[in-house]
Amino acid sequence: MPATLSRVSVHLNAQPGQIAETVLLPGDPLRAQHIAETFFENPVQHNSVRGMLGFTGTYRGQRVSVQGTGMGIASSMIYVNELIRDYGCRNLIRVGTCGSYQPDVHVRDLVLAQGACTDSNINNIRFGLRNFAPIADFGLLLRAYQIAQERGFATHVGNILSSDTFYQDDPEQYKLWAQYGVLAVEMEAAGLYTLAARYGVRALTILTVSDHLVTREETTAEERQKTFNGMIEVALDAALGL
Ligand SMILES: O=P(O)(O)O[C@H]1O[C@H](CO)[C@@H](O)[C@H]1O
Ligand SMILES: O=c1cc[nH]c(=O)[nH]1
C-alpha cells in the first residue's frame, strides 16, 4: 500500500462512508452475500478482508449494509467495534441461527433476543464482580415483533444464551439455562448488546431456530432457508426509517 493511503480500520477495507448506518450481521459471510444478492438493490461489496464478506446497497430506497461477523463473541466484537467506531454505524441487527432450549420453541420459529446471558468472560473483564445485563434496543425489538406477528411467524421474545462453546462435554448443561426460561443458544448477541450500550447505538438479535437441544427436532435445508429469508425481511423492515 502506498504510504499516502492510510487504512480506516483493521479488519474491514471499506472506504469512509461506504458502510450504511444500518447493518445486518449474520455470522456466515456467505449468508451476507445471499442477503445482499436477494434483498438489496445495487449491492456493492465493501469488504473482502479475511473473506469476511460485507455489502452495501439499498432496500426500499434506504441505504443498508450487511457484514459477516464470523462465529463467536470474540470474532463478532471485532467487526462490531470497527463498524461503530470507524464507520459510524448506528443500527446493528444480528440475523442468525440458534438451537432451541424449550419444548415450545420449534425449529423454524423466530426468536427475538430481548436479553442475552453469556458464559463468556467478556463482561467479567469489563465489570469485575458487577454483572451487566446485555439487552436489545426496545424500539427495534417492538418493531420487529409487530412485523413478525403481522406476517404470521411463530415468534418468541425473551432471554437467550450467547455461548463461547458450540460443543460441550456435558450434554445436560443446557438444562440449567432452560430452567431459568432461556429460550435458545447462539454465540454472539451478548457481545453485540454490550458494545451497543457502550457506544449508545441500537442493537437487536433476530434468530431462526435451526435445531433443537431438547426434542432433537429437525428440518430440511430448504425449509430453514425459507424461514431465514422471512427473518431477513423482518429485520430490514424493522430498520426502515431509522
Ligand atoms: O447462524 P450464525 O449467525 O452463524 O449463528 C449461529 O451459528 C454459529 C454456530 O453454528 C454461531 O455463529 C451461532 O451464533
Ligand atoms: O450456536 C448455536 C447455533 C445453532 N444451534 C446451536 O445449537 N448452537
Short mmCIF file of C-alpha atoms and ligand atoms in Angstrom, two decimals:
data_model
loop_
_atom_site.label_atom_id
_atom_site.label_comp_id
_atom_site.label_asym_id
_atom_site.label_seq_id
_atom_site.Cartn_x
_atom_site.Cartn_y
_atom_site.Cartn_z
CA MET A 1 0.00 0.00 0.00
CA PRO A 2 1.45 3.47 -0.88
CA ALA A 3 2.49 5.44 2.21
CA THR A 4 -0.12 8.15 1.46
CA LEU A 5 -3.05 5.71 1.74
CA SER A 6 -3.99 5.10 5.38
CA ARG A 7 -6.48 2.42 6.31
CA VAL A 8 -9.74 3.25 8.07
CA SER A 9 -9.98 0.04 10.03
CA VAL A 10 -8.01 -3.09 10.85
CA HIS A 11 -10.33 -5.87 9.67
CA LEU A 12 -12.56 -4.02 7.19
CA ASN A 13 -11.29 -2.42 3.98
CA ALA A 14 -14.36 -0.32 3.17
CA GLN A 15 -13.75 3.31 2.32
CA PRO A 16 -15.04 6.04 4.70
CA GLY A 17 -18.78 6.47 4.17
CA GLN A 18 -19.11 3.21 2.24
CA ILE A 19 -20.98 1.36 5.01
CA ALA A 20 -24.56 2.37 5.84
CA GLU A 21 -25.75 3.37 9.33
CA THR A 22 -27.94 0.25 9.39
CA VAL A 23 -26.10 -3.07 9.18
CA LEU A 24 -27.35 -6.65 9.27
CA LEU A 25 -24.92 -9.05 10.93
CA PRO A 26 -25.00 -12.75 10.03
CA GLY A 27 -22.24 -14.98 11.38
CA ASP A 28 -21.71 -16.61 7.99
CA PRO A 29 -20.09 -14.41 5.30
CA LEU A 30 -21.80 -16.40 2.53
CA ARG A 31 -25.14 -15.57 4.12
CA ALA A 32 -24.09 -11.92 3.91
CA GLN A 33 -23.65 -12.43 0.16
CA HIS A 34 -27.00 -14.24 -0.09
CA ILE A 35 -28.74 -11.39 1.77
CA ALA A 36 -27.17 -8.71 -0.45
CA GLU A 37 -27.94 -10.58 -3.69
CA THR A 38 -31.51 -11.47 -2.65
CA PHE A 39 -32.74 -8.33 -0.89
CA PHE A 40 -30.56 -5.33 -1.80
CA GLU A 41 -30.89 -3.11 -4.84
CA ASN A 42 -27.49 -2.40 -6.42
CA PRO A 43 -25.31 -4.21 -3.86
CA VAL A 44 -21.61 -3.32 -3.82
CA GLN A 45 -19.11 -5.43 -1.91
CA HIS A 46 -17.45 -3.23 0.72
CA ASN A 47 -15.25 -5.81 2.46
CA SER A 48 -13.06 -8.72 1.45
CA VAL A 49 -10.53 -8.84 4.31
CA ARG A 50 -10.20 -12.44 5.61
CA GLY A 51 -13.08 -13.44 3.30
CA MET A 52 -15.49 -11.85 5.80
CA LEU A 53 -17.77 -10.52 3.09
CA GLY A 54 -19.69 -7.27 3.50
CA PHE A 55 -22.01 -5.47 1.07
CA THR A 56 -23.87 -2.16 0.89
CA GLY A 57 -26.92 -1.37 -1.22
CA THR A 58 -30.43 -0.08 -0.76
CA TYR A 59 -33.61 -1.73 0.49
CA ARG A 60 -36.85 0.01 -0.48
CA GLY A 61 -34.74 3.06 -1.25
CA GLN A 62 -32.90 3.18 2.11
CA ARG A 63 -29.15 2.56 2.34
CA VAL A 64 -28.33 -0.61 4.19
CA SER A 65 -25.31 -2.89 4.68
CA VAL A 66 -24.70 -6.49 5.60
CA GLN A 67 -21.47 -7.69 7.19
CA GLY A 68 -20.43 -11.24 8.12
CA THR A 69 -19.03 -11.43 11.65
CA GLY A 70 -17.68 -14.97 11.96
CA MET A 71 -18.68 -17.26 14.79
CA GLY A 72 -18.45 -16.35 18.46
CA ILE A 73 -18.29 -13.24 20.60
CA ALA A 74 -14.54 -12.76 20.05
CA SER A 75 -14.79 -12.57 16.26
CA SER A 76 -18.07 -10.66 16.08
CA MET A 77 -16.96 -7.99 18.59
CA ILE A 78 -14.04 -7.10 16.34
CA TYR A 79 -16.43 -6.28 13.50
CA VAL A 80 -18.99 -4.57 15.72
CA ASN A 81 -16.27 -2.39 17.28
CA GLU A 82 -14.97 -1.35 13.87
CA LEU A 83 -18.43 -0.79 12.35
CA ILE A 84 -19.41 1.53 15.21
CA ARG A 85 -16.12 3.31 15.89
CA ASP A 86 -14.59 3.51 12.41
CA TYR A 87 -17.67 3.66 10.15
CA GLY A 88 -20.30 5.33 12.37
CA CYS A 89 -22.87 2.50 12.17
CA ARG A 90 -25.88 3.20 14.42
CA ASN A 91 -28.38 0.35 13.92
CA LEU A 92 -26.94 -3.15 14.20
CA ILE A 93 -29.21 -6.13 13.71
CA ARG A 94 -27.79 -9.60 14.10
CA VAL A 95 -29.57 -12.19 11.94
CA GLY A 96 -28.53 -15.71 12.80
CA THR A 97 -29.45 -19.24 13.74
CA CYS A 98 -29.94 -20.75 17.19
CA GLY A 99 -30.59 -24.03 18.98
CA SER A 100 -33.81 -24.19 20.99
CA TYR A 101 -33.77 -24.93 24.74
CA GLN A 102 -37.57 -25.01 25.18
CA PRO A 103 -40.09 -27.65 24.00
CA ASP A 104 -42.49 -24.96 22.70
CA VAL A 105 -39.83 -23.09 20.71
CA HIS A 106 -39.77 -25.08 17.49
CA VAL A 107 -37.41 -25.40 14.58
CA ARG A 108 -38.18 -22.61 12.03
CA ASP A 109 -39.67 -20.32 14.75
CA LEU A 110 -38.23 -16.85 15.24
CA VAL A 111 -36.56 -15.79 18.48
CA LEU A 112 -36.14 -12.09 19.26
CA ALA A 113 -33.43 -11.78 21.90
CA GLN A 114 -34.70 -9.30 24.49
CA GLY A 115 -31.67 -10.11 26.64
CA ALA A 116 -28.56 -12.22 26.27
CA CYS A 117 -26.98 -14.24 29.08
CA THR A 118 -23.47 -15.47 28.47
CA ASP A 119 -20.88 -17.97 29.68
CA SER A 120 -18.21 -15.76 28.11
CA ASN A 121 -15.71 -13.84 30.23
CA ILE A 122 -16.09 -10.59 28.25
CA ASN A 123 -18.12 -8.76 30.83
CA ASN A 124 -16.13 -10.09 33.78
CA ILE A 125 -13.17 -8.39 32.15
CA ARG A 126 -15.16 -5.15 31.81
CA PHE A 127 -17.15 -5.13 35.06
CA GLY A 128 -15.27 -7.32 37.51
CA LEU A 129 -17.65 -8.62 40.19
CA ARG A 130 -20.56 -6.49 38.91
CA ASN A 131 -22.99 -8.11 36.45
CA PHE A 132 -24.08 -6.21 33.35
CA ALA A 133 -27.36 -7.26 31.67
CA PRO A 134 -26.97 -7.02 27.88
CA ILE A 135 -30.35 -6.07 26.34
CA ALA A 136 -31.83 -5.23 22.94
CA ASP A 137 -32.96 -1.78 21.83
CA PHE A 138 -36.63 -1.70 22.81
CA GLY A 139 -37.83 0.29 19.78
CA LEU A 140 -36.20 -2.12 17.32
CA LEU A 141 -37.44 -5.10 19.29
CA LEU A 142 -41.01 -3.82 19.29
CA ARG A 143 -40.98 -3.06 15.55
CA ALA A 144 -39.53 -6.46 14.70
CA TYR A 145 -42.08 -8.20 16.92
CA GLN A 146 -45.01 -6.38 15.35
CA ILE A 147 -43.78 -7.10 11.81
CA ALA A 148 -43.14 -10.78 12.60
CA GLN A 149 -46.63 -11.09 14.11
CA GLU A 150 -48.27 -9.42 11.10
CA ARG A 151 -46.50 -11.92 8.82
CA GLY A 152 -47.64 -14.91 10.81
CA PHE A 153 -44.27 -16.09 12.14
CA ALA A 154 -44.27 -18.12 15.35
CA THR A 155 -42.24 -15.58 17.33
CA HIS A 156 -40.74 -15.83 20.81
CA VAL A 157 -39.33 -12.88 22.75
CA GLY A 158 -37.06 -13.36 25.76
CA ASN A 159 -33.68 -14.30 27.08
CA ILE A 160 -31.12 -16.26 25.09
CA LEU A 161 -27.65 -17.62 25.85
CA SER A 162 -24.61 -16.40 23.91
CA SER A 163 -22.20 -19.25 24.48
CA ASP A 164 -18.47 -19.39 23.85
CA THR A 165 -18.72 -23.08 23.01
CA PHE A 166 -20.71 -24.86 20.33
CA TYR A 167 -19.67 -28.33 21.60
CA GLN A 168 -19.98 -29.16 25.31
CA ASP A 169 -18.59 -32.11 27.28
CA ASP A 170 -21.80 -32.24 29.31
CA PRO A 171 -24.87 -32.67 27.04
CA GLU A 172 -27.15 -31.83 30.00
CA GLN A 173 -25.59 -28.43 30.58
CA TYR A 174 -28.36 -26.59 28.74
CA LYS A 175 -30.90 -27.65 31.40
CA LEU A 176 -29.84 -25.03 33.93
CA TRP A 177 -30.41 -22.23 31.41
CA ALA A 178 -33.67 -23.85 30.27
CA GLN A 179 -34.95 -23.93 33.87
CA TYR A 180 -34.46 -20.16 34.04
CA GLY A 181 -36.52 -19.61 30.89
CA VAL A 182 -33.68 -19.09 28.44
CA LEU A 183 -35.19 -19.74 25.01
CA ALA A 184 -32.25 -20.71 22.86
CA VAL A 185 -28.48 -20.67 22.36
CA GLU A 186 -26.32 -18.82 19.85
CA MET A 187 -22.84 -17.32 20.09
CA GLU A 188 -22.75 -13.52 19.57
CA ALA A 189 -25.64 -11.41 20.92
CA ALA A 190 -24.24 -10.64 24.40
CA GLY A 191 -21.15 -9.05 22.86
CA LEU A 192 -23.22 -7.04 20.38
CA TYR A 193 -25.59 -5.73 23.07
CA THR A 194 -22.72 -4.82 25.37
CA LEU A 195 -20.95 -2.77 22.69
CA ALA A 196 -24.23 -1.14 21.61
CA ALA A 197 -24.75 0.02 25.21
CA ARG A 198 -21.15 1.25 25.45
CA TYR A 199 -21.44 3.38 22.31
CA GLY A 200 -25.11 4.42 22.55
CA VAL A 201 -26.32 2.73 19.35
CA ARG A 202 -29.28 0.44 18.62
CA ALA A 203 -28.91 -3.33 18.51
CA LEU A 204 -31.20 -6.29 18.10
CA THR A 205 -30.69 -10.02 17.55
CA ILE A 206 -33.22 -11.96 15.46
CA LEU A 207 -32.73 -15.71 15.21
CA THR A 208 -34.21 -18.60 13.27
CA VAL A 209 -34.31 -21.85 15.23
CA SER A 210 -32.18 -24.29 13.22
CA ASP A 211 -32.01 -27.21 15.65
CA HIS A 212 -33.49 -28.38 18.94
CA LEU A 213 -31.47 -29.34 22.01
CA VAL A 214 -34.48 -30.92 23.79
CA THR A 215 -36.62 -32.65 21.16
CA ARG A 216 -33.88 -33.13 18.52
CA GLU A 217 -36.49 -31.88 16.01
CA GLU A 218 -35.03 -31.41 12.54
CA THR A 219 -35.99 -29.74 9.30
CA THR A 220 -34.80 -29.55 5.72
CA ALA A 221 -32.27 -27.02 4.49
CA GLU A 222 -34.95 -25.62 2.12
CA GLU A 223 -37.40 -25.02 4.97
CA ARG A 224 -34.71 -23.33 7.05
CA GLN A 225 -33.76 -21.13 4.10
CA LYS A 226 -37.38 -20.02 3.69
CA THR A 227 -37.66 -19.00 7.35
CA PHE A 228 -34.25 -17.40 7.15
CA ASN A 229 -35.40 -15.22 4.24
CA GLY A 230 -38.54 -14.25 6.16
CA MET A 231 -36.38 -13.25 9.12
CA ILE A 232 -34.23 -11.01 6.89
CA GLU A 233 -37.32 -9.19 5.65
CA VAL A 234 -38.44 -8.67 9.25
CA ALA A 235 -35.02 -7.21 10.08
CA LEU A 236 -34.90 -4.94 7.02
CA ASP A 237 -38.45 -3.68 7.51
CA ALA A 238 -37.87 -3.06 11.24
CA ALA A 239 -34.95 -0.79 10.29
CA LEU A 240 -36.84 1.24 7.64
CA GLY A 241 -36.97 4.92 8.50
CA LEU A 242 -34.19 4.78 11.11
O1 LIG B 1 -26.02 -18.62 12.00
P1 LIG B 1 -25.00 -17.78 12.70
O2 LIG B 1 -25.27 -16.31 12.55
O3 LIG B 1 -23.58 -18.10 12.32
O4 LIG B 1 -25.16 -18.10 14.27
C1 LIG B 1 -25.00 -19.34 14.92
O5 LIG B 1 -24.35 -20.34 14.14
C2 LIG B 1 -22.98 -20.46 14.51
C3 LIG B 1 -22.73 -21.86 15.05
O6 LIG B 1 -23.04 -22.81 14.11
C4 LIG B 1 -22.72 -19.39 15.57
O7 LIG B 1 -22.22 -18.24 14.95
C5 LIG B 1 -24.10 -19.20 16.14
O8 LIG B 1 -24.31 -17.99 16.80
O1 LIG B 2 -24.85 -21.61 18.45
C1 LIG B 2 -25.69 -22.38 18.02
C2 LIG B 2 -26.40 -22.12 16.83
C3 LIG B 2 -27.33 -23.02 16.38
N1 LIG B 2 -27.53 -24.14 17.10
C4 LIG B 2 -26.85 -24.40 18.24
O2 LIG B 2 -27.06 -25.45 18.86
N2 LIG B 2 -25.95 -23.52 18.68
#
